[in-house]
PDB file of C-alpha atoms in Angstrom:
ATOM      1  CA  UNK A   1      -9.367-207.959 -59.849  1.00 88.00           C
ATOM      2  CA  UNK A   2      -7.211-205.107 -58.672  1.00 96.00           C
ATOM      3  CA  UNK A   3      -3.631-205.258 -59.952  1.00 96.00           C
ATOM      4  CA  UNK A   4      -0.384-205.625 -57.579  1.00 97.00           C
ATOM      5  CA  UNK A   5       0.377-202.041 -58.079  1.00 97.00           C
ATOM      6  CA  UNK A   6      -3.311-201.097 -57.406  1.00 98.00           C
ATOM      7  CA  UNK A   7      -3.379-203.176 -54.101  1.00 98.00           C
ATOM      8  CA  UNK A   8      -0.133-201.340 -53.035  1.00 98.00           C
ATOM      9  CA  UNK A   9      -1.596-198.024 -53.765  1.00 98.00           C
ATOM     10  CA  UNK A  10      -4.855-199.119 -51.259  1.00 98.00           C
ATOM     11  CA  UNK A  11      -2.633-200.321 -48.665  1.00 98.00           C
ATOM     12  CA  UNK A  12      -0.620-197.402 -48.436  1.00 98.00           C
ATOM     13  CA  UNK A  13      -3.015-195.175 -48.377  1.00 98.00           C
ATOM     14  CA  UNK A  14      -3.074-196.470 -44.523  1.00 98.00           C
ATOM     15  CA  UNK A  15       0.111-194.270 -42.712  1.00 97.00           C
ATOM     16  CA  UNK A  16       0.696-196.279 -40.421  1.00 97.00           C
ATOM     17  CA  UNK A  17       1.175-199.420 -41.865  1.00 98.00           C
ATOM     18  CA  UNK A  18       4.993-200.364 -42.298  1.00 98.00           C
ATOM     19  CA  UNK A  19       6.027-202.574 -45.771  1.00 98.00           C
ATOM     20  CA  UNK A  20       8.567-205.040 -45.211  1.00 98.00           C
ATOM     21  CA  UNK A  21       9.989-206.844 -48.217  1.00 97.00           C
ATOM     22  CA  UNK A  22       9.586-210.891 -47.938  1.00 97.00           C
ATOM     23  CA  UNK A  23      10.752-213.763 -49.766  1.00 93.00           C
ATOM     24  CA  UNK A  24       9.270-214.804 -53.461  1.00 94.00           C
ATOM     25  CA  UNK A  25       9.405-210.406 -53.981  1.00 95.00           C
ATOM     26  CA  UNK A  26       6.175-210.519 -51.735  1.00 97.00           C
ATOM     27  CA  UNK A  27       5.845-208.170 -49.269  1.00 98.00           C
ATOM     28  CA  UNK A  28       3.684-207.457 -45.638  1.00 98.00           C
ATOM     29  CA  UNK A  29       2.522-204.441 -43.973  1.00 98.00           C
ATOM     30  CA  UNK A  30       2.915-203.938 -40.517  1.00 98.00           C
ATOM     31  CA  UNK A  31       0.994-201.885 -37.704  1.00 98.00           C
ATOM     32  CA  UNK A  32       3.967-200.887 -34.973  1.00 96.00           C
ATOM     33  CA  UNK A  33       1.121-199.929 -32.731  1.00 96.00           C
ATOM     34  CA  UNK A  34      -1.000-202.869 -32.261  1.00 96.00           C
ATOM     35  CA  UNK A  35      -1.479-203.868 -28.897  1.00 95.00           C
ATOM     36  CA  UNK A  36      -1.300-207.570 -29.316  1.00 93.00           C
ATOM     37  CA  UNK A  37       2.277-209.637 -30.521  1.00 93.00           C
ATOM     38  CA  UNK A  38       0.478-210.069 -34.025  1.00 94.00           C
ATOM     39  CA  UNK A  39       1.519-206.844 -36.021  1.00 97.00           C
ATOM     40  CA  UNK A  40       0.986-208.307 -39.595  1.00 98.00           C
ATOM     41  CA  UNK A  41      -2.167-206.802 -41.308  1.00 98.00           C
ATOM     42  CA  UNK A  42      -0.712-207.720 -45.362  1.00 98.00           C
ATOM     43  CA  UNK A  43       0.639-210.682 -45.417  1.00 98.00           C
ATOM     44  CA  UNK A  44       2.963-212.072 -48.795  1.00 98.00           C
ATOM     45  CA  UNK A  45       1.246-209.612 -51.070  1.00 98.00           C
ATOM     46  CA  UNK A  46       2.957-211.132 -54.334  1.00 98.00           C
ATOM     47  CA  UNK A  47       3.109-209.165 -57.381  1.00 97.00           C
ATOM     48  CA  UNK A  48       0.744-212.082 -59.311  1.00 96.00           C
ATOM     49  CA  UNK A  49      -1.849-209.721 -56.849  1.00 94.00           C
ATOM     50  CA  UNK A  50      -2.880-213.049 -54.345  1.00 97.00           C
ATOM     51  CA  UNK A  51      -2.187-211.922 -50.717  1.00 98.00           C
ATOM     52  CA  UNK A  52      -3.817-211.585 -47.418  1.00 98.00           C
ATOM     53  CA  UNK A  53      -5.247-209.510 -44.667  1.00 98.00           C
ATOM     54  CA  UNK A  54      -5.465-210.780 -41.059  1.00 98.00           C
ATOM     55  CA  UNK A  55      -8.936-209.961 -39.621  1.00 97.00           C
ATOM     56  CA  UNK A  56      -9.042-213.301 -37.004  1.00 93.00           C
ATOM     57  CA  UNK A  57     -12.268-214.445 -36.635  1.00 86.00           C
ATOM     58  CA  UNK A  58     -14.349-211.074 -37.317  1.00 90.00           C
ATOM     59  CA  UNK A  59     -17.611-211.346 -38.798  1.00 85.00           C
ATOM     60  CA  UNK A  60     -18.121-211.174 -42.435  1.00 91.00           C
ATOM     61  CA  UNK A  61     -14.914-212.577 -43.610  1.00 94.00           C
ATOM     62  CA  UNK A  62     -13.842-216.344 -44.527  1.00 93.00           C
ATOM     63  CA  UNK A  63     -10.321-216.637 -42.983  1.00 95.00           C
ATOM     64  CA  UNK A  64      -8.283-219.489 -42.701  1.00 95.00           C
ATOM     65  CA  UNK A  65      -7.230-221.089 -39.736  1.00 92.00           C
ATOM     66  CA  UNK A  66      -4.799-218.744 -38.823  1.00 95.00           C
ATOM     67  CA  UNK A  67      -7.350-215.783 -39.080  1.00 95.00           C
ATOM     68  CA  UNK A  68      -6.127-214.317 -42.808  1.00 98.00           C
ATOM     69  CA  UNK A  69      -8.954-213.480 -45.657  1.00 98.00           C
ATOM     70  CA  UNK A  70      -7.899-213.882 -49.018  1.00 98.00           C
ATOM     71  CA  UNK A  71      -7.464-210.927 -51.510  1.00 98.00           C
ATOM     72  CA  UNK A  72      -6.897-212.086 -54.418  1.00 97.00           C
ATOM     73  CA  UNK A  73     -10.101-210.959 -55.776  1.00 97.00           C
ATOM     74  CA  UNK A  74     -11.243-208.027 -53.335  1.00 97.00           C
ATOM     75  CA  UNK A  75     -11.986-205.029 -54.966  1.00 97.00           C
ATOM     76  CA  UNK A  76     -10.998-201.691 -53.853  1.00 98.00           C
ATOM     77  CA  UNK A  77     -13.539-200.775 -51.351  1.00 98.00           C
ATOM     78  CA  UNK A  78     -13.504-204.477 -49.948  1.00 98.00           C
ATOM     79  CA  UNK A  79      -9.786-204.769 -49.688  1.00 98.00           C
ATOM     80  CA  UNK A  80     -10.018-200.737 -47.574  1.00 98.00           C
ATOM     81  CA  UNK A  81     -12.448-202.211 -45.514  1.00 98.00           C
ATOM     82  CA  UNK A  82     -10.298-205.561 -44.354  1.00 98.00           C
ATOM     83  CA  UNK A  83      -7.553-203.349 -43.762  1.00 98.00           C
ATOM     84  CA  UNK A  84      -9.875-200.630 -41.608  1.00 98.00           C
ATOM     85  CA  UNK A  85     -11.196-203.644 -39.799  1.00 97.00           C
ATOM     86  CA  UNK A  86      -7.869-205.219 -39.450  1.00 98.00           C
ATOM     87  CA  UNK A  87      -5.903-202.105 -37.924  1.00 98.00           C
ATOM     88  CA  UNK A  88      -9.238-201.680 -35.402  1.00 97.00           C
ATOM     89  CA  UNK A  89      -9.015-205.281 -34.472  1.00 95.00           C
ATOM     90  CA  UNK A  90      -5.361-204.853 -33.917  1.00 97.00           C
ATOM     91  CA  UNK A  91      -5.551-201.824 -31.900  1.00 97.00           C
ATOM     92  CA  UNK A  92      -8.379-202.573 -29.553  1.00 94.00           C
ATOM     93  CA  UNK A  93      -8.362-204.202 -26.235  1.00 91.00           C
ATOM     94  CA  UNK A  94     -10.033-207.640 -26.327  1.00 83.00           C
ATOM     95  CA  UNK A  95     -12.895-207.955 -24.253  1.00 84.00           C
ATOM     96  CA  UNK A  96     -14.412-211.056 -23.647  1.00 86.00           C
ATOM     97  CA  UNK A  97     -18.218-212.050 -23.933  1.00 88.00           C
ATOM     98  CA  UNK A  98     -20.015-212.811 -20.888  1.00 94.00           C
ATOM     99  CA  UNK A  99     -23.661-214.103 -21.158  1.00 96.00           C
ATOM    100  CA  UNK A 100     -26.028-214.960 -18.313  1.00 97.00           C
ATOM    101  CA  UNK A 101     -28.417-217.953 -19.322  1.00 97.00           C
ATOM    102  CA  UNK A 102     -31.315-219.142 -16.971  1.00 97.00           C
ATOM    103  CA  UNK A 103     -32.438-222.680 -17.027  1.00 95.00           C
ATOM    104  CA  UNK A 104     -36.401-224.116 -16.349  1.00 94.00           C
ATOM    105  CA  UNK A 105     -35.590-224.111 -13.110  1.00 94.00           C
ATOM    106  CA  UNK A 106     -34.414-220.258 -12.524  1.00 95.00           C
ATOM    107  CA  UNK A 107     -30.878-221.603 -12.115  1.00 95.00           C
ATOM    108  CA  UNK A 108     -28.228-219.259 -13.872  1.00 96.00           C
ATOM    109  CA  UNK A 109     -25.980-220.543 -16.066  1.00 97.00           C
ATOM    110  CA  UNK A 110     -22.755-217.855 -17.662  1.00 97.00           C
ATOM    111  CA  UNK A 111     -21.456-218.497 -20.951  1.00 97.00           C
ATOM    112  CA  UNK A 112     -17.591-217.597 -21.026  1.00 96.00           C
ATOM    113  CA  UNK A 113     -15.615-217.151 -23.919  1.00 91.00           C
ATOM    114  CA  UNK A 114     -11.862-217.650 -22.957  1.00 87.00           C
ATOM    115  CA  UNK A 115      -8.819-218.667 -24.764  1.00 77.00           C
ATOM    116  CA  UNK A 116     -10.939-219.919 -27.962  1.00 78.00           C
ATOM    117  CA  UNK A 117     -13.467-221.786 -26.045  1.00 91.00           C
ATOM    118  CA  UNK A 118     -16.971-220.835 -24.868  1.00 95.00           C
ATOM    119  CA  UNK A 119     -16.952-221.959 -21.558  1.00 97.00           C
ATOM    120  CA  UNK A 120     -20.578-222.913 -18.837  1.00 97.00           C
ATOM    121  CA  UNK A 121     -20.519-222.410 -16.058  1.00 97.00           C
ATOM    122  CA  UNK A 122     -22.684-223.216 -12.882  1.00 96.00           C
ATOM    123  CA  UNK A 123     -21.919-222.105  -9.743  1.00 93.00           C
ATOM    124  CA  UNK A 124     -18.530-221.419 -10.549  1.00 92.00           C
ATOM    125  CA  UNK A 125     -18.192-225.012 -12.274  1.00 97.00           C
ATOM    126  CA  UNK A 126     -17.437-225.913 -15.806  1.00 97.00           C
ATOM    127  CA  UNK A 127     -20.328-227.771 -16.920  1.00 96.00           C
ATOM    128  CA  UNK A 128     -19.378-228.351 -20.574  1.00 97.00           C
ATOM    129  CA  UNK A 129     -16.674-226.097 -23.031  1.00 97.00           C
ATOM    130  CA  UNK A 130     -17.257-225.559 -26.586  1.00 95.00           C
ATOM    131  CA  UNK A 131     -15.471-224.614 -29.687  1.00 90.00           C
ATOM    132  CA  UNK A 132     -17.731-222.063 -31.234  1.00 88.00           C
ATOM    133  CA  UNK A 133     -20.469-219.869 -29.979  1.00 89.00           C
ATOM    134  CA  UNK A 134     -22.975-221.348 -32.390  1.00 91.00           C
ATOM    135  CA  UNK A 135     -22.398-224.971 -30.898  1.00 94.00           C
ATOM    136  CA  UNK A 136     -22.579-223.307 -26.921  1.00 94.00           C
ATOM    137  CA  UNK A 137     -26.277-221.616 -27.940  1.00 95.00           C
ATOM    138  CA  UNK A 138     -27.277-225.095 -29.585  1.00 95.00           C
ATOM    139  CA  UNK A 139     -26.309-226.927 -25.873  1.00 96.00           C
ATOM    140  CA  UNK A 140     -28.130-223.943 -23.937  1.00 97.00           C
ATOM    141  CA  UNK A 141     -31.113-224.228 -26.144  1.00 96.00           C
ATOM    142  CA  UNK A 142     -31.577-228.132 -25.717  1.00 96.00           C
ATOM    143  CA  UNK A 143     -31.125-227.146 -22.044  1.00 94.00           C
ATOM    144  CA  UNK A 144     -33.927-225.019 -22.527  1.00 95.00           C
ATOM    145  CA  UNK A 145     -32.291-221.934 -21.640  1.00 96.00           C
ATOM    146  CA  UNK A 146     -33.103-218.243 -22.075  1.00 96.00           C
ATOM    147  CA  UNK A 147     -30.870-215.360 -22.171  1.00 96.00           C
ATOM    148  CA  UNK A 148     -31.283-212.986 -19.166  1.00 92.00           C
ATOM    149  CA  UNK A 149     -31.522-209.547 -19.930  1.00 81.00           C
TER     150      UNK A 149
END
């Protein structure tokens, strides 16, 4: 487990990242250029060396429910890479998947992901929402759906 003073060394390695001093002597690191309101990528590093690193709902991570991955026990090349992916999450324009699904019958159904729902539509009607992609592929595939390409 890297040390407080190790972590700090990692994260500032990143220019433009901003520490602000918190309460409890923890402290956060900002990105002034992200292009959403969230601008915290550190969050309450704390000098017993827990802390956190947004990264939202990206692949490969276990954040909580507010999108932040625990470091406590990240090593240095793990903790670089949260960061990397944070500030490139952070700093890109969010693009929403569309999917076009065709049912037994050659009718086309879109899968929508919008405002933390995967949306189906048919004919520009919303014929059932879901909260995870996973659970709107389960409903297409007991629909017997297949992805057009």
């Amino acid at each position: 487990m890297l040390t407080f003073e190790q972590k700090q060394k990692v994260i500032e390695e990143f220019p433009n990242l901003t520490k602000k001093e918190v309460s409890l002597k923890r402290l956060n690191y900002h990105l002034d250029e992200s292009i959403y309101d969230k601008t915290v990528v550190v969050q309450h590093l704390h000098p017993n060396g827990n802390g956190f690193v947004y990264v939202g709902d990206l692949p490969g991570y276990e954040p909580d429910s507010r999108g932040l991955h625990n470091i406590r026990l990240a090593t240095e090349e793990e903790l670089t890479q949260a960061i990397a992916d944070s500030i490139r999450l952070l700093t890109t324009p969010y693009e929403p998947i569309e999917e076009v699904w065709v049912d037994e019958r050659g009718n086309e159904l879109v899968l929508l992901e919008e405002l933390d729902a995967w949306n189906i539509y048919f004919e520009e009607q919303l014929e059932d929402s879901f909260g995870d992609y996973q659970e709107a592929l389960d409903y297409l595939a007991e629909q017997q759906c297949t992805k057009k390409e």
